[in-house]
XYZ file of C-alpha atoms in Angstrom:
649
model
C -238.711 32.926 15.299
C -241.200 30.514 16.888
C -240.776 28.012 14.017
C -237.004 28.168 14.461
C -237.390 27.346 18.138
C -239.639 24.390 17.355
C -237.118 23.063 14.849
C -234.367 23.451 17.458
C -236.275 21.529 20.121
C -236.926 18.759 17.627
C -233.230 18.571 16.844
C -232.376 18.370 20.532
C -234.685 15.414 21.055
C -233.434 13.665 17.931
C -229.790 14.100 18.962
C -230.141 12.194 22.262
C -228.565 9.072 20.765
C -225.946 10.776 18.622
C -224.049 13.132 20.922
C -220.315 13.517 20.301
C -218.446 15.864 22.551
C -220.055 16.142 26.013
C -223.508 15.798 27.511
C -225.418 18.232 29.611
C -228.309 16.542 31.433
C -230.752 18.160 33.809
C -231.398 16.116 36.996
C -234.151 16.415 39.535
C -231.956 15.495 42.531
C -229.480 17.242 44.800
C -225.819 17.536 44.155
C -225.202 14.224 45.871
C -221.546 14.361 46.731
C -221.682 17.874 48.138
C -224.801 17.067 50.117
C -223.121 14.033 51.685
C -219.863 15.820 52.509
C -221.444 19.071 53.682
C -224.927 18.939 55.141
C -226.221 22.209 53.729
C -227.128 20.888 50.269
C -229.286 22.419 47.566
C -233.068 22.328 47.203
C -235.252 19.430 46.134
C -237.390 21.331 43.610
C -238.423 19.442 40.510
C -236.901 20.367 37.153
C -239.187 21.180 34.230
C -236.772 21.639 31.298
C -235.855 19.024 28.667
C -232.304 17.592 28.240
C -230.030 19.900 26.212
C -227.125 18.599 24.105
C -224.451 19.987 21.855
C -225.132 18.206 18.562
C -222.068 19.515 16.711
C -219.231 21.972 17.147
C -220.643 24.569 14.721
C -223.754 25.491 16.686
C -223.554 28.911 18.250
C -224.535 30.149 21.669
C -227.589 31.789 20.157
C -228.986 28.334 19.369
C -229.922 27.902 23.067
C -232.723 29.400 25.091
C -230.528 30.653 27.961
C -233.393 32.190 29.815
C -235.164 28.883 30.084
C -232.017 27.153 31.247
C -231.156 29.708 33.880
C -234.629 29.853 35.359
C -235.424 26.144 35.520
C -232.188 24.206 36.142
C -230.970 23.492 39.721
C -228.609 20.518 39.300
C -226.340 19.741 36.360
C -224.014 16.840 35.655
C -221.292 17.199 33.015
C -218.842 14.565 31.827
C -215.901 14.050 29.488
C -214.406 17.516 29.876
C -211.215 18.086 27.858
C -209.033 20.974 26.771
C -210.836 20.879 23.426
C -214.274 21.666 24.791
C -213.392 23.610 27.954
C -214.020 26.969 26.215
C -217.584 25.893 25.409
C -218.024 24.761 29.025
C -216.780 28.094 30.334
C -219.099 29.880 27.954
C -222.005 27.773 29.175
C -221.193 28.276 32.865
C -220.751 31.996 32.343
C -224.464 32.135 31.570
C -225.333 31.077 35.115
C -224.917 34.408 36.797
C -225.768 34.951 40.398
C -229.503 34.885 40.863
C -230.112 31.967 38.491
C -231.578 28.732 39.821
C -228.536 26.518 39.130
C -227.016 25.544 42.492
C -225.413 22.117 42.063
C -222.800 21.196 39.467
C -220.871 17.968 38.902
C -217.962 17.497 36.498
C -216.821 13.923 35.875
C -213.816 12.637 33.930
C -212.057 15.960 33.585
C -208.864 15.772 31.529
C -207.482 19.314 31.374
C -204.334 21.271 32.257
C -203.908 23.674 35.176
C -204.937 26.804 33.254
C -208.171 25.183 32.090
C -209.011 23.941 35.612
C -208.409 27.328 37.217
C -210.521 28.984 34.509
C -213.372 26.596 35.253
C -213.041 27.229 38.989
C -212.917 30.997 38.487
C -216.004 30.902 36.260
C -217.952 28.798 38.755
C -216.833 31.116 41.565
C -218.733 34.018 40.038
C -221.827 32.013 39.061
C -224.950 31.003 40.942
C -223.460 27.576 41.773
C -223.221 26.795 45.503
C -222.113 23.142 45.484
C -219.407 22.104 43.024
C -218.179 18.512 42.660
C -215.236 17.465 40.465
C -214.612 13.732 40.048
C -211.585 12.141 38.394
C -209.249 14.872 37.204
C -206.418 13.567 34.988
C -203.615 15.096 32.911
C -203.368 18.042 35.298
C -200.136 19.738 34.176
C -198.279 23.061 33.856
C -199.049 24.142 37.420
C -198.043 27.746 38.084
C -199.034 30.764 40.106
C -202.591 31.957 39.545
C -204.090 35.119 40.989
C -207.501 33.766 41.949
C -210.356 36.193 42.548
C -212.433 34.941 45.499
C -214.747 37.965 45.704
C -218.479 37.970 45.172
C -219.109 34.198 45.215
C -222.177 32.101 45.942
C -220.060 28.978 46.538
C -220.526 27.067 49.776
C -218.885 23.691 49.167
C -216.258 22.303 46.810
C -215.501 18.583 46.448
C -212.513 17.365 44.422
C -211.848 13.629 44.122
C -209.239 11.527 42.361
C -206.893 14.194 41.062
C -203.887 12.955 39.085
C -201.038 15.428 38.574
C -198.683 14.711 35.679
C -196.117 17.428 36.522
C -193.026 16.101 38.278
C -191.626 19.491 39.283
C -193.754 22.409 40.409
C -194.192 24.687 43.385
C -196.449 23.090 45.984
C -197.593 26.498 47.137
C -198.952 27.337 43.667
C -201.233 24.303 43.882
C -202.329 24.401 47.527
C -202.656 28.183 47.956
C -205.726 28.383 45.711
C -207.581 25.802 47.833
C -206.281 27.010 51.216
C -207.560 30.566 50.694
C -210.999 29.655 49.382
C -213.734 31.654 51.091
C -216.270 28.797 51.337
C -217.702 26.797 54.233
C -216.752 23.279 53.072
C -213.805 21.850 51.154
C -213.178 18.198 50.264
C -210.042 16.954 48.519
C -210.066 13.151 48.569
C -208.206 10.216 47.043
C -205.670 12.518 45.385
C -202.293 11.598 46.959
C -202.032 15.111 48.375
C -198.920 15.449 50.565
C -199.525 18.846 52.145
C -201.991 21.661 52.664
C -201.156 25.285 53.447
C -202.558 27.238 56.321
C -204.921 29.942 55.000
C -203.300 33.353 54.673
C -206.106 35.007 56.643
C -208.922 33.980 58.962
C -210.742 31.276 57.019
C -214.519 30.688 56.815
C -213.938 26.932 56.528
C -216.275 25.022 58.814
C -215.769 21.628 57.145
C -212.523 20.155 55.757
C -212.273 16.610 54.386
C -208.897 15.303 53.167
C -209.826 11.620 53.014
C -207.284 9.139 51.627
C -204.283 11.295 50.855
C -200.630 11.311 51.958
C -200.758 14.051 54.574
C -198.295 13.885 57.480
C -197.784 15.396 60.936
C -196.633 18.730 59.437
C -200.099 19.755 58.249
C -201.588 22.820 59.960
C -198.912 22.997 62.641
C -199.034 26.434 64.311
C -201.940 27.355 62.049
C -204.216 29.882 63.767
C -206.406 30.809 60.801
C -208.949 27.980 61.013
C -210.870 29.607 63.819
C -214.315 28.664 62.462
C -213.484 25.056 61.565
C -215.922 22.592 63.207
C -215.298 19.326 61.312
C -211.914 18.000 60.183
C -211.610 14.619 58.440
C -208.091 13.265 57.919
C -208.966 9.602 57.533
C -206.532 7.276 55.727
C -203.460 9.512 55.619
C -199.964 9.083 57.081
C -200.071 10.777 60.468
C -197.836 9.129 63.076
C -197.668 11.247 66.239
C -200.772 11.673 68.395
C -199.262 14.583 70.388
C -198.524 16.459 67.144
C -202.119 15.924 66.057
C -203.255 17.387 69.363
C -200.998 20.448 68.858
C -202.425 20.828 65.340
C -205.937 21.226 66.806
C -204.969 23.442 69.728
C -205.538 26.670 67.749
C -208.772 25.508 66.099
C -211.053 27.243 68.564
C -214.327 25.925 67.107
C -213.327 22.339 66.255
C -215.921 19.782 67.397
C -215.317 16.671 65.279
C -211.958 15.162 64.267
C -211.553 11.937 62.272
C -207.996 10.524 62.411
C -208.970 6.925 61.656
C -206.831 4.562 59.558
C -203.545 6.382 60.043
C -200.277 5.273 61.672
C -200.775 7.036 64.987
C -198.712 6.061 68.031
C -198.199 7.455 71.503
C -195.600 6.088 73.893
C -196.476 8.422 76.756
C -192.854 9.540 77.180
C -193.433 12.745 79.157
C -195.075 14.451 76.170
C -198.118 16.449 77.148
C -200.906 16.701 74.637
C -202.812 19.907 73.970
C -206.145 19.568 72.243
C -208.745 22.103 71.192
C -210.986 22.643 74.192
C -214.055 22.651 71.933
C -213.357 19.115 70.593
C -216.166 16.739 71.623
C -215.980 13.901 69.078
C -212.751 12.097 68.168
C -212.233 9.071 65.906
C -208.861 7.341 66.433
C -209.884 3.934 65.125
C -207.579 1.651 63.111
C -204.270 3.067 64.325
C -201.394 1.657 66.402
C -202.368 3.077 69.789
C -201.797 1.284 73.102
C -202.880 1.853 76.707
C -200.869 5.097 76.778
C -203.464 6.769 74.540
C -205.533 7.506 77.658
C -202.792 9.934 78.711
C -203.387 11.985 75.559
C -207.099 12.662 75.138
C -209.221 15.838 74.985
C -210.634 16.630 78.422
C -214.058 17.626 77.072
C -214.496 14.672 74.728
C -218.002 13.180 74.541
C -217.652 10.527 71.827
C -214.396 8.583 71.489
C -213.694 5.842 68.929
C -210.608 3.696 69.655
C -211.708 0.656 67.676
C -209.103 -1.636 66.103
C -205.997 -0.563 68.018
C -203.659 -2.416 70.407
C -205.200 -1.474 73.745
C -204.899 -4.198 76.400
C -206.426 -2.336 79.344
C -207.724 1.028 80.484
C -205.336 2.339 83.173
C -206.996 2.992 86.530
C -205.035 6.231 86.870
C -206.537 7.584 83.649
C -207.273 11.312 83.571
C -210.922 11.911 84.374
C -213.049 12.459 81.273
C -216.208 13.748 82.900
C -218.071 14.409 79.639
C -217.329 11.103 77.896
C -220.660 9.473 77.001
C -219.706 7.023 74.202
C -216.553 4.898 74.136
C -215.760 2.399 71.370
C -213.003 -0.111 72.275
C -214.032 -2.870 69.861
C -211.370 -5.049 68.183
C -208.624 -4.432 70.721
C -206.868 -6.733 73.215
C -208.948 -6.140 76.333
C -209.112 -9.022 78.811
C -211.831 -7.439 80.949
C -214.361 -4.647 80.960
C -212.948 -1.233 81.882
C -214.258 0.445 84.973
C -215.880 3.864 85.004
C -213.720 5.532 87.634
C -212.583 8.072 85.038
C -215.762 8.082 82.938
C -218.527 9.201 85.270
C -220.915 10.094 82.403
C -220.384 6.992 80.260
C -223.620 5.783 78.649
C -222.504 3.554 75.754
C -219.541 1.164 75.743
C -218.475 -1.068 72.850
C -215.989 -3.864 73.657
C -216.908 -6.322 70.912
C -214.270 -8.639 69.426
C -211.716 -8.386 72.230
C -210.179 -11.139 74.404
C -212.678 -11.015 77.259
C -213.172 -14.463 78.823
C -215.101 -13.500 81.946
C -216.440 -9.918 82.214
C -216.138 -8.451 85.692
C -219.404 -8.504 87.599
C -218.403 -5.166 89.187
C -218.902 -3.347 85.883
C -222.569 -2.488 86.366
C -221.917 -1.315 89.923
C -219.067 0.964 88.843
C -220.883 2.172 85.702
C -224.461 2.910 86.815
C -225.161 5.346 83.951
C -224.329 2.914 81.151
C -227.513 2.241 79.193
C -225.994 0.032 76.476
C -223.076 -2.395 76.525
C -221.934 -3.985 73.268
C -219.848 -6.933 74.400
C -220.587 -9.669 71.869
C -218.171 -11.744 69.787
C -215.709 -12.304 72.634
C -214.235 -15.744 73.540
C -216.383 -16.173 76.640
C -215.450 -18.771 79.251
C -218.696 -20.160 80.613
C -218.081 -20.294 84.352
C -219.590 -19.169 87.628
C -218.010 -15.723 87.269
C -219.668 -15.276 83.870
C -222.993 -16.363 85.327
C -222.611 -13.723 88.059
C -222.057 -11.083 85.363
C -225.159 -12.174 83.424
C -227.232 -12.168 86.607
C -226.213 -8.593 87.378
C -226.859 -7.578 83.776
C -230.412 -8.891 83.964
C -230.979 -7.021 87.222
C -229.723 -3.838 85.585
C -232.445 -3.994 82.953
C -230.956 -5.923 80.029
C -228.326 -3.552 78.641
C -226.423 -6.024 76.448
C -226.726 -5.036 72.790
C -226.840 -7.923 70.326
C -228.209 -10.359 72.913
C -228.368 -13.328 72.588
C -226.918 -14.126 69.139
C -223.568 -12.363 69.660
C -222.870 -13.977 73.047
C -221.577 -17.551 72.701
C -219.390 -19.799 74.892
C -215.874 -20.424 73.578
C -214.509 -22.261 76.629
C -214.630 -24.965 77.881
C -214.606 -26.918 74.634
C -217.585 -29.015 75.740
C -219.744 -25.858 75.758
C -218.296 -24.218 72.638
C -221.055 -22.726 70.511
C -223.598 -22.632 73.354
C -225.358 -19.292 73.647
C -224.947 -17.684 77.040
C -228.700 -17.577 77.494
C -228.680 -21.402 77.509
C -225.774 -21.690 79.957
C -226.725 -22.352 83.576
C -224.923 -23.592 86.695
C -226.559 -24.452 90.010
C -226.396 -22.026 92.908
C -224.473 -24.599 94.898
C -221.795 -24.916 92.199
C -221.203 -21.163 92.014
C -221.659 -19.986 95.602
C -218.342 -20.678 97.331
C -219.650 -19.995 100.833
C -222.706 -22.164 100.286
C -220.524 -24.879 98.782
C -218.141 -24.833 101.769
C -221.008 -24.862 104.245
C -222.682 -27.734 102.395
C -219.433 -29.690 102.231
C -218.832 -29.091 105.939
C -222.336 -30.210 106.832
C -222.023 -33.316 104.682
C -218.682 -34.084 106.301
C -220.156 -33.685 109.759
C -223.113 -35.866 108.830
C -220.776 -38.477 107.368
C -218.596 -38.434 110.466
C -221.676 -38.732 112.663
C -223.033 -41.638 110.602
C -219.681 -43.420 110.646
C -219.345 -42.840 114.379
C -222.857 -44.129 114.960
C -222.252 -47.222 112.843
C -218.947 -47.826 114.561
C -220.643 -47.698 117.950
C -223.747 -49.549 116.856
C -221.835 -52.289 115.046
C -218.948 -52.267 117.504
C -216.429 -51.612 114.723
C -213.549 -50.855 117.131
C -214.110 -54.261 118.691
C -213.890 -55.930 115.276
C -210.760 -53.987 114.413
C -209.186 -55.064 117.688
C -210.180 -58.683 117.138
C -208.831 -58.634 113.592
C -205.553 -57.272 114.872
C -205.322 -59.970 117.521
C -206.223 -62.647 114.992
C -203.485 -61.394 112.660
C -200.892 -61.186 115.416
C -201.735 -64.678 116.719
C -201.561 -66.155 113.225
C -198.207 -64.463 112.685
C -196.765 -65.817 115.933
C -198.099 -69.279 115.171
C -196.588 -69.123 111.700
C -193.161 -68.116 113.049
C -193.218 -70.763 115.831
C -194.247 -73.580 113.476
C -191.419 -75.670 111.981
C -190.763 -74.793 108.325
C -193.028 -76.705 105.935
C -195.277 -78.072 108.714
C -198.972 -77.373 108.481
C -201.546 -77.149 111.268
C -202.756 -80.633 112.283
C -206.401 -81.117 113.219
C -206.613 -82.606 116.731
C -210.306 -82.211 117.520
C -213.560 -82.994 115.816
C -215.155 -79.857 117.213
C -214.548 -76.858 119.380
C -217.443 -76.079 121.738
C -218.452 -72.460 122.323
C -221.068 -71.811 124.978
C -222.052 -69.490 127.790
C -221.087 -70.449 131.333
C -224.759 -70.284 132.168
C -225.335 -73.140 129.744
C -222.367 -75.170 131.071
C -224.598 -77.746 132.812
C -226.283 -78.696 129.560
C -222.913 -78.926 127.795
C -221.352 -81.072 130.499
C -224.378 -83.238 131.220
C -225.841 -83.593 127.742
C -223.581 -82.533 124.882
C -220.197 -83.916 125.866
C -221.395 -87.289 127.266
C -223.583 -88.028 124.260
C -220.899 -87.189 121.682
C -218.003 -88.920 123.407
C -219.792 -92.193 124.242
C -220.066 -95.177 121.976
C -217.734 -96.700 119.456
C -217.343 -93.524 117.397
C -214.994 -91.431 119.449
C -215.656 -87.687 118.971
C -212.784 -85.573 120.197
C -214.205 -82.324 121.613
C -212.205 -79.225 122.502
C -213.479 -77.577 125.651
C -211.832 -74.531 127.185
C -211.822 -75.959 130.714
C -209.721 -78.959 129.708
C -207.944 -77.879 126.506
C -206.852 -74.261 127.016
C -203.090 -74.072 127.595
C -202.122 -72.277 130.815
C -199.897 -69.230 130.261
C -201.434 -68.228 126.923
C -203.978 -65.472 126.598
C -207.612 -66.423 126.325
C -207.811 -64.994 122.790
C -204.741 -66.957 121.707
C -206.202 -70.140 123.219
C -209.507 -69.560 121.424
C -207.775 -69.029 118.082
C -205.528 -72.078 118.600
C -208.440 -74.361 119.503
C -210.484 -73.198 116.534
C -207.480 -73.705 114.266
C -206.990 -77.271 115.529
C -210.667 -78.221 115.325
C -212.461 -79.523 112.263
C -215.766 -77.964 113.334
C -216.947 -75.295 115.748
C -220.140 -75.949 117.702
C -221.983 -72.918 118.997
C -224.602 -73.481 121.691
C -226.998 -70.597 121.079
C -229.273 -69.196 123.723
C -230.142 -65.829 125.237
C -227.192 -66.414 127.548
C -224.833 -66.822 124.529
C -225.547 -63.392 123.063
C -224.831 -61.799 126.434
C -221.349 -63.328 126.656
C -218.341 -61.315 125.449
C -216.161 -64.419 125.041
C -218.794 -66.182 123.027
C -218.721 -63.211 120.712
C -214.950 -63.571 120.324
C -215.259 -67.252 119.565
C -218.026 -66.681 117.009
C -215.986 -63.950 115.294
C -212.826 -66.079 114.977
C -214.784 -69.097 113.799
C -216.565 -66.956 111.227
C -213.213 -65.530 110.116
C -211.935 -69.076 109.583
C -215.087 -69.890 107.614
C -214.274 -67.206 105.047
C -210.487 -67.345 105.084
C -210.385 -71.106 104.502
C -213.615 -71.345 102.523
C -214.713 -74.236 104.787
C -218.085 -75.354 106.134
C -216.953 -75.536 109.754
C -219.808 -73.973 111.737
C -222.516 -75.956 113.555
C -225.248 -74.001 115.268
C -227.306 -75.537 118.100
C -230.262 -73.503 119.233
C -230.610 -74.476 122.880
C -233.308 -71.918 123.598
C -235.172 -69.551 121.283
C -233.496 -66.123 120.985
C -235.837 -63.135 120.506
C -234.344 -60.868 117.773
C -234.608 -57.748 119.927
C -232.190 -59.044 122.544
C -229.425 -59.738 120.008
C -226.926 -56.833 120.235
C -226.105 -54.903 117.065
C -222.558 -56.193 117.022
C -223.940 -59.725 116.595
C -224.951 -58.901 113.018
C -222.905 -61.893 111.888
C -224.938 -64.163 114.138
C -228.119 -62.759 112.656
C -226.786 -63.379 109.186
C -225.737 -66.943 110.039
C -229.097 -67.787 111.572
C -230.849 -66.359 108.532
C -228.735 -68.200 105.945
C -227.551 -71.436 107.617
C -229.445 -74.463 108.935
C -229.164 -74.932 112.669
C -230.052 -77.810 115.033
C -232.717 -77.017 117.566
C -232.578 -78.826 120.942
C -235.898 -80.678 121.251
C -237.822 -80.469 124.467
C -239.439 -83.871 123.831
C -237.150 -86.707 124.811
C -238.458 -88.878 121.973
C -236.812 -86.558 119.421
C -233.424 -86.293 121.085
C -232.044 -89.485 119.569
C -232.537 -87.996 116.100
C -230.913 -84.765 117.285
C -227.750 -86.593 118.396
C -227.632 -88.610 115.210
C -227.820 -85.443 113.107
C -225.163 -83.753 115.197
C -222.776 -86.696 114.872
C -223.360 -86.766 111.157
C -222.536 -83.037 110.941
C -219.145 -83.521 112.636
C -218.313 -86.924 111.171
C -214.631 -87.123 110.261
C -211.871 -89.657 110.883
C -209.172 -88.273 113.169
C -206.157 -90.259 114.414
C -206.435 -91.234 118.064
C -203.335 -91.946 120.123
C -202.848 -95.527 121.357
C -204.279 -96.178 124.809
C -206.137 -92.827 124.914
C -209.809 -92.871 125.700
C -212.341 -90.656 123.882
C -212.384 -87.174 125.338
C -209.040 -87.676 127.140
C -206.369 -85.016 126.625
C -202.611 -84.966 126.957
């Protein structure tokens, strides 16, 4: 007997590369799919047995050491199951009676009819297997009523994926009733185009149901009151459309805690339809649907974790029903233009608003949401402005709650700052503080007004404005009174401007010395040349206009004379308007700079830039003085016949 066993083991090892029908391999890992779908997986004990294979179809059951298999194997993976070898599989599985160590079983690529599948299920149901996974079932046909025996099972979780039914006409109840009435804790039917599922016929022990990626609709589990122990329900990627109907579906599931309705076609228009959710529901996934702002009218009151990612939500209504227990809210990939407040979410701790349309988050958020410990707000088209800077300042004061900072927070507007991380964006306090800006602008305006007023007074600007106006008006009147085409004719060599206090020097020295001799110098003096009836200003302007030069007798008395100031201004105006060199300055007495009034800034400029003649105190130098003065005003003017030099009409 021992030699036979040794020969058999040798054959098993030799046949590893020549197997024909199906392989049976022993693995030292958990039943992966069942462990992922339902958390109570099998053990992690190591396997000690060698791989066992069918080498040909003529070997009998007695060829195997069933005791060794049953006592050492915990996880098995079988593949390529067909109607031809299903009897051998059933015979093998029948060996694993309750009490054996086999707990996890996987069947892959199963191509059998309905009778063969139900026989496999029934055999497993009365074995030691607790976690059963079936992947890729094809050619499932001849579906009919089967009286399944659920008694005395060790099964805890069943996972069925990718089932393809070839029958076109069969009773749906015959198919779904077997699964609906299973007395196990976890059931997964995924990626199988399932269009319906029956309500269990009696109170069900299901605590976990996963119908991922099927074709289920709003009619599933309506008015079903048998799922009283169900805690987790996953209906992701189906064809549900009505959110209120989903809420009614859960209303009789007294133990439901987690519901995944993501990637469906859910809508809610809020048209006076009240929703009724299971009071025990604390975690709800409604992501990737077609929900709008009205969804906040149809939410479980005791919800703690809510996922509304990738919908069409533009804002969170302020009148939203209070969700006192809500701690986590995911609003990423919606159409939000601002952060929602926490008026209805007093316990909110985590908020996700990534990838929305938020330009400038409200700075009031952290004041209205004091319990928020993490805000995920990156990947929004931020507008870098003062308002955004206020938000960042408050965020820093709150302890740095922005998740993904700084890489996920980048300026989108204005275009000049596009791509700039918010951490590198700064504006001055003056630019962002409206009150400070207004106060600063007001102060600058007041200072400017004060400076202008001071300069106007100091430089006698009103006087200059008045003189300019008079000059303009006089020129206009003279232009209108002059015959058309006639220009102003020079009648005098020089106009004399002096202070009355210096009149003796002008009359006794200046006029006699210039008007004597052969060279007749015609001088314009106000006492003999001003026209009676005209204003003094008009006479001054007329005399300056008709004179080739203007002689200013400078002295301390000159700068104290108002009329001398007028005459200097008009003469200076002529100097620039006609681009002529018509000014002659005679310094009769030295003028200390401090006694020159501020409005005589032109006089200061002239004395600094132009050469002036200084009246010499020594008599020996006066002849040269008069010669220089005559040379400065030398010009040939027509003199009327019979008129003496200095004589007027």
